[in-house]
JSON list of C-alpha atoms in Angstrom, two decimals:
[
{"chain": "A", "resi": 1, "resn": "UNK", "atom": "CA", "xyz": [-33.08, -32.42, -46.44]},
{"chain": "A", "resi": 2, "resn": "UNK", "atom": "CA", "xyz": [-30.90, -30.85, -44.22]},
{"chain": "A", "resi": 3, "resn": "UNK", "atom": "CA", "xyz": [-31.00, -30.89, -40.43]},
{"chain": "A", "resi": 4, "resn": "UNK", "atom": "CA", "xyz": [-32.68, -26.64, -40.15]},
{"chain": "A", "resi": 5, "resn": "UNK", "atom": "CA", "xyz": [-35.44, -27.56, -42.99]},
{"chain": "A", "resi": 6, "resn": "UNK", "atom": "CA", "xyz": [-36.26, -30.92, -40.56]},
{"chain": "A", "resi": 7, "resn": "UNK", "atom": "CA", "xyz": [-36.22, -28.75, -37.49]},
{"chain": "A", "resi": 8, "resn": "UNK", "atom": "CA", "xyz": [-38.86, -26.79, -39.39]},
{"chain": "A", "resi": 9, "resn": "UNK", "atom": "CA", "xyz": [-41.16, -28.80, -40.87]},
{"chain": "A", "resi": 10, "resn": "UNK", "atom": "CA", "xyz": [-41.19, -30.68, -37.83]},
{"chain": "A", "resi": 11, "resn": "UNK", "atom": "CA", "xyz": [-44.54, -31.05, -36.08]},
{"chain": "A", "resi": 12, "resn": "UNK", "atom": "CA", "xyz": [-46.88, -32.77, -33.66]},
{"chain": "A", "resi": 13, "resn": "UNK", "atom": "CA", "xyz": [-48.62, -35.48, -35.62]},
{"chain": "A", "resi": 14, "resn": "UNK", "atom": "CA", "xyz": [-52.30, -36.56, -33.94]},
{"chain": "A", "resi": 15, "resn": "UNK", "atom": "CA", "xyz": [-53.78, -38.64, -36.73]},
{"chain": "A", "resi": 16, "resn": "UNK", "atom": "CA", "xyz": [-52.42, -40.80, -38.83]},
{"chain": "A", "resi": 17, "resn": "UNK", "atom": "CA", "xyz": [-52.57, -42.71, -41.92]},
{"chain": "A", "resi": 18, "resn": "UNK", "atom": "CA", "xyz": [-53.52, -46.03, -42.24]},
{"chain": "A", "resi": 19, "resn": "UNK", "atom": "CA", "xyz": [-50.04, -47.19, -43.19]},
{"chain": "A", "resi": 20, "resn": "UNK", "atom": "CA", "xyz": [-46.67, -49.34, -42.13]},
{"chain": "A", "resi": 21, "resn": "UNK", "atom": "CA", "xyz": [-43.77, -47.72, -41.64]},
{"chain": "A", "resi": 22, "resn": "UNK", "atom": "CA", "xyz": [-40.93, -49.87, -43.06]},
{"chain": "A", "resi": 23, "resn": "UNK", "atom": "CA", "xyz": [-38.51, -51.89, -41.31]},
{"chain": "A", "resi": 24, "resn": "UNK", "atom": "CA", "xyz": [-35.97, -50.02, -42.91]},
{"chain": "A", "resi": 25, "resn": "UNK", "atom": "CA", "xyz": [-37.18, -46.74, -42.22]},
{"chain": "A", "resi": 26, "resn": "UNK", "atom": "CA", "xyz": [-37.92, -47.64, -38.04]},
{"chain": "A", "resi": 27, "resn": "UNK", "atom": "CA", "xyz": [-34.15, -48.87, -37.92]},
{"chain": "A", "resi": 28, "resn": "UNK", "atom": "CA", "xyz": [-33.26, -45.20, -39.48]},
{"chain": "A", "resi": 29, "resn": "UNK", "atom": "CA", "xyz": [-35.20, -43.94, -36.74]},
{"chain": "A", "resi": 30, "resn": "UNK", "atom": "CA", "xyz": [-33.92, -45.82, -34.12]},
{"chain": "A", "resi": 31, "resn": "UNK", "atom": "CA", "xyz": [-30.11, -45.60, -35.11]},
{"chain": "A", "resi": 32, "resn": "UNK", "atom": "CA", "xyz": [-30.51, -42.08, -35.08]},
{"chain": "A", "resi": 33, "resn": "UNK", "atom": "CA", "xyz": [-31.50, -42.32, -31.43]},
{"chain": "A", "resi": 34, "resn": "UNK", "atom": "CA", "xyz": [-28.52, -44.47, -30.75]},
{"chain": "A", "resi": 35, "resn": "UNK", "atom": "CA", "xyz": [-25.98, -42.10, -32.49]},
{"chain": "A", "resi": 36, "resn": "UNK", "atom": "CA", "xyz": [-26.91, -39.21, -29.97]},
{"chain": "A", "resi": 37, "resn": "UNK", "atom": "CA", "xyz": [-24.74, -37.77, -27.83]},
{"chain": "A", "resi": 38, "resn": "UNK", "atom": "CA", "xyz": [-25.01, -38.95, -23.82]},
{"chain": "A", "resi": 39, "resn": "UNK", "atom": "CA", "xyz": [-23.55, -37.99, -20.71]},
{"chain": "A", "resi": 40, "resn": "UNK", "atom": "CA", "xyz": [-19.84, -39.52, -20.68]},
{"chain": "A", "resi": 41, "resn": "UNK", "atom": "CA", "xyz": [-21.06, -42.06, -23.71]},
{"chain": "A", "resi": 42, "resn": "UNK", "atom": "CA", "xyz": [-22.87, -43.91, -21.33]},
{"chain": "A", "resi": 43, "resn": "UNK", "atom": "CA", "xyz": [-25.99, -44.78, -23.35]},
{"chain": "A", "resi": 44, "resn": "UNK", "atom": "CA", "xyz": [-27.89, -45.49, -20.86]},
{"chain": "A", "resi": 45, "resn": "UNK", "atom": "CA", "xyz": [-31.59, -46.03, -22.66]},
{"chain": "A", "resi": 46, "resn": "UNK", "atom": "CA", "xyz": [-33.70, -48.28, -23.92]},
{"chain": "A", "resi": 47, "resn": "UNK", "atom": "CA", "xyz": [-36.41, -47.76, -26.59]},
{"chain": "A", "resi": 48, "resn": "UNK", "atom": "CA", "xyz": [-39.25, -50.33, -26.36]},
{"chain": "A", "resi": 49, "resn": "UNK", "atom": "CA", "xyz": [-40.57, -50.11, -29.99]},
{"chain": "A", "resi": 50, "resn": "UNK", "atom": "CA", "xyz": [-44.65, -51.58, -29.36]},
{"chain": "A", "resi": 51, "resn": "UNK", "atom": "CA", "xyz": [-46.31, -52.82, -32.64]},
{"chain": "A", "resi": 52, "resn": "UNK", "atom": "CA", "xyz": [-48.65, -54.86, -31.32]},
{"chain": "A", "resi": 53, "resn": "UNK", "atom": "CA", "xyz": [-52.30, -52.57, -31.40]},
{"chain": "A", "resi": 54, "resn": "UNK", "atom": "CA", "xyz": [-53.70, -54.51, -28.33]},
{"chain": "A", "resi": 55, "resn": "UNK", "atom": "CA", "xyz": [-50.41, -53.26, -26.67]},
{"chain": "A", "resi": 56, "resn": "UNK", "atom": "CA", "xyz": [-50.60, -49.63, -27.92]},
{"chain": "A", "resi": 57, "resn": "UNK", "atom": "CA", "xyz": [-54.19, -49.04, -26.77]},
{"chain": "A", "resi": 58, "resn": "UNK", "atom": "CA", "xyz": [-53.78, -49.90, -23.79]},
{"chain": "A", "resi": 59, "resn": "UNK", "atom": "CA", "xyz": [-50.57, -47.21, -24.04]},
{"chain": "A", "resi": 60, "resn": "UNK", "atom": "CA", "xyz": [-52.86, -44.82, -24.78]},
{"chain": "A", "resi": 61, "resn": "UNK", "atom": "CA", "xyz": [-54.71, -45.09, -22.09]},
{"chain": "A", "resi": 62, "resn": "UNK", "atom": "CA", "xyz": [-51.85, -44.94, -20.05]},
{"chain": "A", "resi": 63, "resn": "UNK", "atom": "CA", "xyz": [-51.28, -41.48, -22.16]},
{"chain": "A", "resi": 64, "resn": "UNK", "atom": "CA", "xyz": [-54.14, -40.39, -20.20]},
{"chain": "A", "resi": 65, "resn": "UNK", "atom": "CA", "xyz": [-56.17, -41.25, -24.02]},
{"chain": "A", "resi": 66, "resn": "UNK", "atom": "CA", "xyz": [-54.34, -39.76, -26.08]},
{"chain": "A", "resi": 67, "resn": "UNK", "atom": "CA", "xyz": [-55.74, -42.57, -28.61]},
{"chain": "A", "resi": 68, "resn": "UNK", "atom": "CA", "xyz": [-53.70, -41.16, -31.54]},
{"chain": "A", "resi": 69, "resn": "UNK", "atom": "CA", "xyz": [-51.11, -43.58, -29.85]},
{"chain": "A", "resi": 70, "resn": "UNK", "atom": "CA", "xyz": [-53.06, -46.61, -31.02]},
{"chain": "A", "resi": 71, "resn": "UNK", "atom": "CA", "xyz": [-53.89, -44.99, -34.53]},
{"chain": "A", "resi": 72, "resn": "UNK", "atom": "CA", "xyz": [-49.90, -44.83, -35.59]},
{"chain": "A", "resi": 73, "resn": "UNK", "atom": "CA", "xyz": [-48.50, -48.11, -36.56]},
{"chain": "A", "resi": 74, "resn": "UNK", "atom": "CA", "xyz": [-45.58, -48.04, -34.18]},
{"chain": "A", "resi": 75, "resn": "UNK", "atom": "CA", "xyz": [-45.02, -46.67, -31.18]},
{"chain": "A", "resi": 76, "resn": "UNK", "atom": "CA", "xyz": [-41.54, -45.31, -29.60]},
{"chain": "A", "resi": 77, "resn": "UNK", "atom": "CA", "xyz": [-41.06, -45.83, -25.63]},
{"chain": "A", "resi": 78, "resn": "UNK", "atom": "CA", "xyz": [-37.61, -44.04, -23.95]},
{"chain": "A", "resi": 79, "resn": "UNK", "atom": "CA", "xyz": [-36.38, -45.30, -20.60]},
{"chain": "A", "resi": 80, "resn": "UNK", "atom": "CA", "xyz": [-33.70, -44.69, -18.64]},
{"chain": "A", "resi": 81, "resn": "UNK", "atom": "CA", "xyz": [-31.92, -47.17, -17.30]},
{"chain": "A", "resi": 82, "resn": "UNK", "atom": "CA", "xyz": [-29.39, -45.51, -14.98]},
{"chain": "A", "resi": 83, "resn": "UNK", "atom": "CA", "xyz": [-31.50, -43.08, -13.55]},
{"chain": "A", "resi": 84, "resn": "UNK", "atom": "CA", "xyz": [-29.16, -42.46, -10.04]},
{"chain": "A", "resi": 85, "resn": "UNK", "atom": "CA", "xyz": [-26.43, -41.32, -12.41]},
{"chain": "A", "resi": 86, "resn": "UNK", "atom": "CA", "xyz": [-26.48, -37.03, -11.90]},
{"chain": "A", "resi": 87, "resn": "UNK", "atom": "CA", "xyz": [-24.21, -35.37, -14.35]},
{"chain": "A", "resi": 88, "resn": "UNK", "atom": "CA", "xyz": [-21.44, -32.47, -12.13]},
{"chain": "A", "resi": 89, "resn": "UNK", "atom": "CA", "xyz": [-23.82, -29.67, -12.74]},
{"chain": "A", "resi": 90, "resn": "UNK", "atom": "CA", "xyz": [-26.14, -31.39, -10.53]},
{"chain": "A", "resi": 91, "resn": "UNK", "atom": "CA", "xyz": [-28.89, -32.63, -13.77]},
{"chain": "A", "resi": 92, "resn": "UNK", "atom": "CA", "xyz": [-30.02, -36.65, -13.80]},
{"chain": "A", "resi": 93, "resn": "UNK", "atom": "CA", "xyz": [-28.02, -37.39, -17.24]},
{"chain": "A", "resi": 94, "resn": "UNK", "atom": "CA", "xyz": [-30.95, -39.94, -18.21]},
{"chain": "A", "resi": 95, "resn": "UNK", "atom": "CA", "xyz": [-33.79, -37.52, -18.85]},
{"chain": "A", "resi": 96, "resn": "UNK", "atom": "CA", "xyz": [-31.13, -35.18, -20.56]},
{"chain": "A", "resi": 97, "resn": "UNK", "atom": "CA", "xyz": [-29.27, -38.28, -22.31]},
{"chain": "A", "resi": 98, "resn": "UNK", "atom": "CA", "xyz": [-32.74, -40.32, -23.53]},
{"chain": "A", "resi": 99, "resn": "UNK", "atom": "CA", "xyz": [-34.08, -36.60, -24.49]},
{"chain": "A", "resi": 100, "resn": "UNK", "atom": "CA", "xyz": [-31.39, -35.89, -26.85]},
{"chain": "A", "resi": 101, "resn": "UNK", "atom": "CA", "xyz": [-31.74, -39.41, -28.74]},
{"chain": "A", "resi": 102, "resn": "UNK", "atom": "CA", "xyz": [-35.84, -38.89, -28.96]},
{"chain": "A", "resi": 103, "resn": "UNK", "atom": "CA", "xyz": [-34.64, -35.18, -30.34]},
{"chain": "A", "resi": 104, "resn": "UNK", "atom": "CA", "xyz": [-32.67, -36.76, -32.94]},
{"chain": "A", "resi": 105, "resn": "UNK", "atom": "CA", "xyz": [-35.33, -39.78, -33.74]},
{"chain": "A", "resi": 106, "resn": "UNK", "atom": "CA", "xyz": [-38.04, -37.56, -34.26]},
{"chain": "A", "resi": 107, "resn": "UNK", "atom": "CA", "xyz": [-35.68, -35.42, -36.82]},
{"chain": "A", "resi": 108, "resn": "UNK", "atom": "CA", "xyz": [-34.74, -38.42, -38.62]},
{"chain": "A", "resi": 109, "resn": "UNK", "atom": "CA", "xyz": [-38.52, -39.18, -38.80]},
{"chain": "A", "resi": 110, "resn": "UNK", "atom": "CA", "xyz": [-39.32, -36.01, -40.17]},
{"chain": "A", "resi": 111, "resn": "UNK", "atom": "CA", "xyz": [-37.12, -36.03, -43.08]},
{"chain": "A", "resi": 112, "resn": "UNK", "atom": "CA", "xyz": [-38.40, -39.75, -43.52]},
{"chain": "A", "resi": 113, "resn": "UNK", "atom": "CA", "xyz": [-41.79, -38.13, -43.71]},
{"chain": "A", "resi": 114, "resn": "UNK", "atom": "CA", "xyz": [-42.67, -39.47, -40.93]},
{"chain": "A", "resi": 115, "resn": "UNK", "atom": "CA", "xyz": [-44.78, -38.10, -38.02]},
{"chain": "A", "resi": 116, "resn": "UNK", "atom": "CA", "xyz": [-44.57, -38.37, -33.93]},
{"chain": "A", "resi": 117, "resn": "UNK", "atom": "CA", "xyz": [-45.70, -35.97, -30.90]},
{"chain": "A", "resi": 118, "resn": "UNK", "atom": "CA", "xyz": [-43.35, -36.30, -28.19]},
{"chain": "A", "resi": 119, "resn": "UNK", "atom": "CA", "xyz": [-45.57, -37.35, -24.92]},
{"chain": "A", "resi": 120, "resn": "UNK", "atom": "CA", "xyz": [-44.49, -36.38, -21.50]},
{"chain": "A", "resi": 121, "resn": "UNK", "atom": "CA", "xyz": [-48.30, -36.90, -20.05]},
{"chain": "A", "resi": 122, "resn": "UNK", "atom": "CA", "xyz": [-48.46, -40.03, -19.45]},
{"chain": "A", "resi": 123, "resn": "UNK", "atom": "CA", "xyz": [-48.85, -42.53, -16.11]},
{"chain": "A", "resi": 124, "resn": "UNK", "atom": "CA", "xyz": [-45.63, -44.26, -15.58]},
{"chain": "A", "resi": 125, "resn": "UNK", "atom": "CA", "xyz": [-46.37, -46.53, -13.67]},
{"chain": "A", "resi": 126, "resn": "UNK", "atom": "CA", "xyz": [-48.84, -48.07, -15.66]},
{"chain": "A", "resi": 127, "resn": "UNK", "atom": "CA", "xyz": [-46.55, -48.19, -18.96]},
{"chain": "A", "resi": 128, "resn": "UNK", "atom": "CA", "xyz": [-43.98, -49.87, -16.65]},
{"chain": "A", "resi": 129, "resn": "UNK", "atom": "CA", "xyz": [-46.37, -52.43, -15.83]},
{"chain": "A", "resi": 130, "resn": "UNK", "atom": "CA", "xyz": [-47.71, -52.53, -19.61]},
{"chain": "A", "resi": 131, "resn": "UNK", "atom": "CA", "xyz": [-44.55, -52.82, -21.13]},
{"chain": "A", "resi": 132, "resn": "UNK", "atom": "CA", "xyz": [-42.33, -54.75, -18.25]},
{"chain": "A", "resi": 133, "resn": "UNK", "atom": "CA", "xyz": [-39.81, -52.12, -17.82]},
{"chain": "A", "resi": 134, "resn": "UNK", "atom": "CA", "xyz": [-38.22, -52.94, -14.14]},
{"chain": "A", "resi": 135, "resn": "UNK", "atom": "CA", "xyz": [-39.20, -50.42, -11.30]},
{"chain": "A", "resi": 136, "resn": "UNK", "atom": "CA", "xyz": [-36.00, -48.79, -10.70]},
{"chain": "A", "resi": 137, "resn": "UNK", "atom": "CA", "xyz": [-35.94, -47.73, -14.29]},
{"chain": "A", "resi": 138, "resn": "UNK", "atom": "CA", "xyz": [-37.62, -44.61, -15.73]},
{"chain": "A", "resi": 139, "resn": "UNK", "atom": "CA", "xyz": [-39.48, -43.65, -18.73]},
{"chain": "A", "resi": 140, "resn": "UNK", "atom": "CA", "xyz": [-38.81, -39.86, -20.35]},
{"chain": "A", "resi": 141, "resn": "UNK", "atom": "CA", "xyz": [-41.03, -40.03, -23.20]},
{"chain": "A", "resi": 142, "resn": "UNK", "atom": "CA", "xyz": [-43.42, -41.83, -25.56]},
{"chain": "A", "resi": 143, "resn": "UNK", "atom": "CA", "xyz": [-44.00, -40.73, -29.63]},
{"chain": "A", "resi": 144, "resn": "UNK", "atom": "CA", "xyz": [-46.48, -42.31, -31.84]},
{"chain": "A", "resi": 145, "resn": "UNK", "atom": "CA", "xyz": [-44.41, -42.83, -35.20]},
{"chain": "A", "resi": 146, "resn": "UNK", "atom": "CA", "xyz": [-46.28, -43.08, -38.52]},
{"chain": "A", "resi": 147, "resn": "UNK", "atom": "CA", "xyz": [-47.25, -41.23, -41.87]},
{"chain": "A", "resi": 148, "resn": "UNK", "atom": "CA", "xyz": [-49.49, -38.00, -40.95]},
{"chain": "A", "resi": 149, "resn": "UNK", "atom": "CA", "xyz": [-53.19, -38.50, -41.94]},
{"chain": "A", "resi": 150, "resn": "UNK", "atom": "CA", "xyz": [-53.22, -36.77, -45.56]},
{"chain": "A", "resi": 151, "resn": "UNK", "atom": "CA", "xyz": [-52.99, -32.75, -45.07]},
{"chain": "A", "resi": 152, "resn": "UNK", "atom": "CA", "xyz": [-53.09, -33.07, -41.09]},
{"chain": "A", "resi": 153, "resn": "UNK", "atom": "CA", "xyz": [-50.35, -31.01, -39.52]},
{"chain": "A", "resi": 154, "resn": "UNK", "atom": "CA", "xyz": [-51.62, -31.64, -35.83]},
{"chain": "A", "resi": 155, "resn": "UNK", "atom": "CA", "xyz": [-54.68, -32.25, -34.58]},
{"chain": "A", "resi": 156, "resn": "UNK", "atom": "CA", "xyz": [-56.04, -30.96, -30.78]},
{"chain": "A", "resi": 157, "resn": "UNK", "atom": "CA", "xyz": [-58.93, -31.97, -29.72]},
{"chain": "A", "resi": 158, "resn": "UNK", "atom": "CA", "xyz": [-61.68, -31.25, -32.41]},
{"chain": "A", "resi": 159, "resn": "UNK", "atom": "CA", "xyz": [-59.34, -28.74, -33.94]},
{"chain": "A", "resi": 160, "resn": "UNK", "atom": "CA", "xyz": [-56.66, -29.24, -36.84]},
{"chain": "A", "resi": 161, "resn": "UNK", "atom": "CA", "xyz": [-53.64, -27.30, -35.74]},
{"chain": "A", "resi": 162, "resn": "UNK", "atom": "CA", "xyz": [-51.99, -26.18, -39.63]},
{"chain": "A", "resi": 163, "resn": "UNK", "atom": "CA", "xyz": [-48.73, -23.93, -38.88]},
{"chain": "A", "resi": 164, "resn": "UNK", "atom": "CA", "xyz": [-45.77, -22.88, -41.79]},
{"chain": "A", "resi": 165, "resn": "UNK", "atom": "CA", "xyz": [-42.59, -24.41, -41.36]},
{"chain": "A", "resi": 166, "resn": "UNK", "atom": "CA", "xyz": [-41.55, -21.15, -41.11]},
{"chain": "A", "resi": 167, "resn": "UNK", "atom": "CA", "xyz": [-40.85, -20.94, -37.35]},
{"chain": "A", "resi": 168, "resn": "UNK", "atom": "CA", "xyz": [-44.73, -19.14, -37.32]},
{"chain": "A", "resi": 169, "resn": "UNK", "atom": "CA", "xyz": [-45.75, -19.07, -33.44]},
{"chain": "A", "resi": 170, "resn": "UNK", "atom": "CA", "xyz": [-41.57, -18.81, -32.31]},
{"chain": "A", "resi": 171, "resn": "UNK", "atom": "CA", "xyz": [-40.47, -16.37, -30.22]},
{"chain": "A", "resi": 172, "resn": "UNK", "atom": "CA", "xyz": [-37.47, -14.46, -31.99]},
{"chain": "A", "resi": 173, "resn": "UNK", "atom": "CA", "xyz": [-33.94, -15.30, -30.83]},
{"chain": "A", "resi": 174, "resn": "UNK", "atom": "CA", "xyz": [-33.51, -11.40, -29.37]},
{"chain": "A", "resi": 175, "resn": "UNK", "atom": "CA", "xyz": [-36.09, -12.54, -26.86]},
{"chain": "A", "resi": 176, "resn": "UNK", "atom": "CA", "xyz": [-34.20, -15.94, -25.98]},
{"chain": "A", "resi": 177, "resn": "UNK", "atom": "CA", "xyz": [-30.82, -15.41, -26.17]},
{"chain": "A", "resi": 178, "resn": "UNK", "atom": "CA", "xyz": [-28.01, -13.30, -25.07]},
{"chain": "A", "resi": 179, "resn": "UNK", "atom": "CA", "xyz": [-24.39, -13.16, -25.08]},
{"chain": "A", "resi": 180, "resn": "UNK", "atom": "CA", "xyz": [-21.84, -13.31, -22.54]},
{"chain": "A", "resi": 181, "resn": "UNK", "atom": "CA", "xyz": [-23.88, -12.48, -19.32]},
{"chain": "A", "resi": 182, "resn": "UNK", "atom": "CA", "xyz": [-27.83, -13.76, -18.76]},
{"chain": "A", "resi": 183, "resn": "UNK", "atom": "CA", "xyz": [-29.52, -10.86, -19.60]}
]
């Protein structure tokens, strides 16, 4: 598969099968996250990977119960670890830096045929405390990492979410970019 048809078929998984994802396929996932591009190659992440069910419930409740969290197999924590680091334009490289690596994990998952949902609602705090991640560190983002339910594209709610991987629900490119001056 190549890297436009993953960025397509791409979606956010919220049930999931009752199935491991291999060893080899997680360390797939996770080198892709460590080959991504950072500010001046710092690298400065760390991705708690949380097995353990008793451990990912309680993440889900931390995901303000999102309890798909506890359904997937594995779960997928980013910190950043040098959060006083701000890139020249004046951005904090570590949400940039451990957002490009989940980018390119969740990619690599896809064309595993594997699903996540990048979470940003979450209490930090409490995942710090769950998962021992020192204070002056921050976490970005959580995904759930597994293989969708069978012929679930997303679920909301009550509601199963089905959309093409045909870029259905994008706004075209006219509408979100120009060229040479911000128009």
């Amino acid at each position: 598969m190549d890297v436009l048809t993953a960025i397509g078929r791409r979606r956010s998984i919220r049930a999931y099968a009752d199935k491991p994802v291999e060893e080899a396929e997680l360390q797939k996932v996770l080198e892709a996250g460590r080959l991504a591009p950072s500010a001046k190659n710092r690298q400065d992440w760390k991705f708690v990977v949380v097995r353990d069910p008793a451990v990912r419930k309680e993440l889900a409740r931390a995901a303000h119960g999102q309890h798909f969290l506890e359904q997937a197999p594995v779960a997928i924590v980013g910190c950043g670890v040098e959060p006083k680091y701000v890139m020249p334009c004046g951005q904090p490289a570590y949400t940039v830096d451990v957002s490009i690596a989940f980018a390119f994990m969740v990619l690599e998952a896809t064309e595993l045929g594997l699903g996540t949902c990048w979470l940003g609602a979450f209490d930090e705090d409490a995942v710090k405390k769950l998962l021992g991640v020192p204070a002056e560190f921050r976490v970005v983002a959580i995904t759930p990492l597994g293989y969708p339910a069978e012929g679930i594209a997303g679920l909301v709610g009550n509601k199963v979410m089905r959309t093409l991987a045909t870029g259905a629900n994008r706004k075209p490119l006219d509408e979100i970019v120009s060229y040479d001056r911000f128009k």
